PDB file of C-alpha atoms in Angstrom:
ATOM      1  CA  UNK A   1     -57.073  65.856 -35.430  1.00 44.00           C
ATOM      2  CA  UNK A   2     -53.874  68.047 -33.194  1.00 47.00           C
ATOM      3  CA  UNK A   3     -51.480  65.527 -32.241  1.00 57.00           C
ATOM      4  CA  UNK A   4     -49.437  67.759 -28.869  1.00 66.00           C
ATOM      5  CA  UNK A   5     -45.959  65.480 -28.765  1.00 67.00           C
ATOM      6  CA  UNK A   6     -46.271  62.949 -31.801  1.00 67.00           C
ATOM      7  CA  UNK A   7     -43.780  60.509 -30.869  1.00 65.00           C
ATOM      8  CA  UNK A   8     -42.992  61.825 -27.709  1.00 62.00           C
ATOM      9  CA  UNK A   9     -40.762  63.970 -29.825  1.00 66.00           C
ATOM     10  CA  UNK A  10     -40.913  66.570 -27.014  1.00 71.00           C
ATOM     11  CA  UNK A  11     -40.203  66.733 -23.702  1.00 77.00           C
ATOM     12  CA  UNK A  12     -41.955  64.193 -21.343  1.00 80.00           C
ATOM     13  CA  UNK A  13     -41.165  63.785 -17.547  1.00 86.00           C
ATOM     14  CA  UNK A  14     -41.823  61.123 -15.292  1.00 90.00           C
ATOM     15  CA  UNK A  15     -41.096  62.385 -11.588  1.00 94.00           C
ATOM     16  CA  UNK A  16     -39.878  58.486 -10.430  1.00 94.00           C
ATOM     17  CA  UNK A  17     -39.469  59.119  -6.851  1.00 95.00           C
ATOM     18  CA  UNK A  18     -42.363  57.237  -5.269  1.00 96.00           C
ATOM     19  CA  UNK A  19     -41.325  53.711  -7.249  1.00 95.00           C
ATOM     20  CA  UNK A  20     -37.905  54.295  -6.569  1.00 94.00           C
ATOM     21  CA  UNK A  21     -38.641  54.297  -2.358  1.00 95.00           C
ATOM     22  CA  UNK A  22     -40.282  51.298  -2.992  1.00 95.00           C
ATOM     23  CA  UNK A  23     -37.475  49.573  -4.327  1.00 95.00           C
ATOM     24  CA  UNK A  24     -34.894  51.119  -2.426  1.00 94.00           C
ATOM     25  CA  UNK A  25     -37.542  49.158   0.629  1.00 94.00           C
ATOM     26  CA  UNK A  26     -38.161  46.083  -1.309  1.00 95.00           C
ATOM     27  CA  UNK A  27     -34.685  45.183  -1.927  1.00 94.00           C
ATOM     28  CA  UNK A  28     -31.764  47.231   0.159  1.00 93.00           C
ATOM     29  CA  UNK A  29     -34.368  46.490   3.484  1.00 92.00           C
ATOM     30  CA  UNK A  30     -32.594  43.749   4.891  1.00 91.00           C
ATOM     31  CA  UNK A  31     -29.181  43.358   3.221  1.00 93.00           C
ATOM     32  CA  UNK A  32     -26.467  41.590   5.429  1.00 90.00           C
ATOM     33  CA  UNK A  33     -22.804  40.591   5.304  1.00 89.00           C
ATOM     34  CA  UNK A  34     -21.479  38.763   6.954  1.00 86.00           C
ATOM     35  CA  UNK A  35     -17.742  39.298   7.685  1.00 81.00           C
ATOM     36  CA  UNK A  36     -15.157  37.766  10.911  1.00 69.00           C
ATOM     37  CA  UNK A  37     -12.631  39.413  12.143  1.00 66.00           C
ATOM     38  CA  UNK A  38      -9.560  37.583  14.299  1.00 64.00           C
ATOM     39  CA  UNK A  39     -12.206  36.808  17.169  1.00 69.00           C
ATOM     40  CA  UNK A  40     -15.988  36.642  16.606  1.00 71.00           C
ATOM     41  CA  UNK A  41     -18.286  37.284  13.626  1.00 78.00           C
ATOM     42  CA  UNK A  42     -19.859  40.901  12.546  1.00 83.00           C
ATOM     43  CA  UNK A  43     -23.099  40.668  10.778  1.00 86.00           C
ATOM     44  CA  UNK A  44     -24.426  44.131   9.714  1.00 87.00           C
ATOM     45  CA  UNK A  45     -27.520  44.343   8.462  1.00 90.00           C
ATOM     46  CA  UNK A  46     -29.716  47.398   7.055  1.00 93.00           C
ATOM     47  CA  UNK A  47     -32.659  47.339   9.447  1.00 91.00           C
ATOM     48  CA  UNK A  48     -34.242  50.594   7.716  1.00 93.00           C
ATOM     49  CA  UNK A  49     -34.817  52.773   4.864  1.00 94.00           C
ATOM     50  CA  UNK A  50     -35.191  55.656   6.548  1.00 95.00           C
ATOM     51  CA  UNK A  51     -35.489  58.296   4.370  1.00 95.00           C
ATOM     52  CA  UNK A  52     -35.346  58.193   0.298  1.00 95.00           C
ATOM     53  CA  UNK A  53     -35.835  61.915  -0.606  1.00 96.00           C
ATOM     54  CA  UNK A  54     -34.808  64.127  -4.087  1.00 95.00           C
ATOM     55  CA  UNK A  55     -34.838  63.934  -7.185  1.00 94.00           C
ATOM     56  CA  UNK A  56     -35.988  60.564  -9.952  1.00 94.00           C
ATOM     57  CA  UNK A  57     -37.304  61.600 -13.132  1.00 93.00           C
ATOM     58  CA  UNK A  58     -37.629  59.296 -15.893  1.00 92.00           C
ATOM     59  CA  UNK A  59     -37.738  61.726 -19.011  1.00 89.00           C
ATOM     60  CA  UNK A  60     -38.168  61.103 -23.156  1.00 84.00           C
ATOM     61  CA  UNK A  61     -36.939  63.101 -25.901  1.00 81.00           C
ATOM     62  CA  UNK A  62     -37.071  62.586 -29.715  1.00 79.00           C
ATOM     63  CA  UNK A  63     -38.142  59.486 -28.831  1.00 76.00           C
ATOM     64  CA  UNK A  64     -34.762  58.498 -26.410  1.00 84.00           C
ATOM     65  CA  UNK A  65     -35.640  58.174 -22.785  1.00 87.00           C
ATOM     66  CA  UNK A  66     -33.089  59.672 -20.207  1.00 89.00           C
ATOM     67  CA  UNK A  67     -32.945  58.649 -16.116  1.00 91.00           C
ATOM     68  CA  UNK A  68     -31.718  61.007 -13.511  1.00 91.00           C
ATOM     69  CA  UNK A  69     -31.850  61.064  -9.556  1.00 92.00           C
ATOM     70  CA  UNK A  70     -30.117  62.812  -6.958  1.00 94.00           C
ATOM     71  CA  UNK A  71     -31.286  61.475  -3.857  1.00 95.00           C
ATOM     72  CA  UNK A  72     -30.746  61.404  -0.669  1.00 96.00           C
ATOM     73  CA  UNK A  73     -30.745  58.429   1.866  1.00 96.00           C
ATOM     74  CA  UNK A  74     -31.081  57.838   5.343  1.00 96.00           C
ATOM     75  CA  UNK A  75     -30.423  53.715   6.055  1.00 95.00           C
ATOM     76  CA  UNK A  76     -30.724  52.180  10.207  1.00 94.00           C
ATOM     77  CA  UNK A  77     -28.433  50.252  10.286  1.00 91.00           C
ATOM     78  CA  UNK A  78     -27.423  47.152  13.013  1.00 89.00           C
ATOM     79  CA  UNK A  79     -24.845  45.401  13.794  1.00 86.00           C
ATOM     80  CA  UNK A  80     -25.192  42.091  15.635  1.00 83.00           C
ATOM     81  CA  UNK A  81     -21.188  41.102  16.932  1.00 78.00           C
ATOM     82  CA  UNK A  82     -21.383  37.487  18.059  1.00 68.00           C
ATOM     83  CA  UNK A  83     -19.004  35.626  20.821  1.00 58.00           C
ATOM     84  CA  UNK A  84     -19.938  32.442  22.522  1.00 51.00           C
ATOM     85  CA  UNK A  85     -21.395  33.885  25.230  1.00 44.00           C
ATOM     86  CA  UNK A  86     -22.892  36.249  24.905  1.00 45.00           C
ATOM     87  CA  UNK A  87     -24.638  39.057  21.738  1.00 59.00           C
ATOM     88  CA  UNK A  88     -23.619  42.476  21.860  1.00 57.00           C
ATOM     89  CA  UNK A  89     -26.376  44.963  19.108  1.00 81.00           C
ATOM     90  CA  UNK A  90     -25.182  48.282  18.449  1.00 84.00           C
ATOM     91  CA  UNK A  91     -27.058  50.470  15.915  1.00 88.00           C
ATOM     92  CA  UNK A  92     -26.253  53.782  13.884  1.00 90.00           C
ATOM     93  CA  UNK A  93     -27.100  54.826  10.431  1.00 93.00           C
ATOM     94  CA  UNK A  94     -26.119  55.669   6.882  1.00 92.00           C
ATOM     95  CA  UNK A  95     -26.204  58.404   4.499  1.00 95.00           C
ATOM     96  CA  UNK A  96     -25.696  59.046   1.653  1.00 94.00           C
ATOM     97  CA  UNK A  97     -25.879  63.166   0.985  1.00 93.00           C
ATOM     98  CA  UNK A  98     -25.691  63.076  -2.498  1.00 91.00           C
ATOM     99  CA  UNK A  99     -26.498  59.752  -4.379  1.00 91.00           C
ATOM    100  CA  UNK A 100     -26.034  60.620  -7.774  1.00 92.00           C
ATOM    101  CA  UNK A 101     -26.912  59.071 -11.620  1.00 87.00           C
ATOM    102  CA  UNK A 102     -23.525  61.133 -13.154  1.00 86.00           C
ATOM    103  CA  UNK A 103     -20.966  60.075  -9.668  1.00 86.00           C
ATOM    104  CA  UNK A 104     -19.062  56.905  -9.023  1.00 86.00           C
ATOM    105  CA  UNK A 105     -17.164  58.365  -5.480  1.00 89.00           C
ATOM    106  CA  UNK A 106     -20.420  59.077  -2.722  1.00 86.00           C
ATOM    107  CA  UNK A 107     -19.056  59.931   0.384  1.00 92.00           C
ATOM    108  CA  UNK A 108     -20.511  58.183   2.913  1.00 91.00           C
ATOM    109  CA  UNK A 109     -21.485  58.894   6.407  1.00 92.00           C
ATOM    110  CA  UNK A 110     -21.418  56.643   9.205  1.00 89.00           C
ATOM    111  CA  UNK A 111     -22.931  57.411  12.280  1.00 90.00           C
ATOM    112  CA  UNK A 112     -23.630  56.008  16.218  1.00 85.00           C
ATOM    113  CA  UNK A 113     -21.303  52.871  15.998  1.00 78.00           C
ATOM    114  CA  UNK A 114     -18.582  53.002  17.924  1.00 70.00           C
ATOM    115  CA  UNK A 115     -14.781  52.713  16.292  1.00 65.00           C
ATOM    116  CA  UNK A 116     -13.989  49.199  16.884  1.00 61.00           C
ATOM    117  CA  UNK A 117     -16.722  47.320  14.650  1.00 59.00           C
TER     118      UNK A 117
END
């Protein structure tokens, strides 16, 4: 009997991008933050995970797991500003063009919202 990869000693890769997409849809979609300014409360809500693309992998080398990712994430953001008499809804997008496993400082782009929010 020939064992080609005893004890996972050699590189073993698994693409986890489908799992990553499902995870973001389950955990981030519907996430909301409530804040208030001097005038009225504001609710920021992730209404949709529009796109998750890039690389997401779990590898194993010499029996040790290695997790790494380099993702492009696009989220839909809904902003609700409530006054006593009216509600004003705004929508926009949050883009993280390079969400990486070895970075702690991410570029975050927010598009489609007015500057007063």
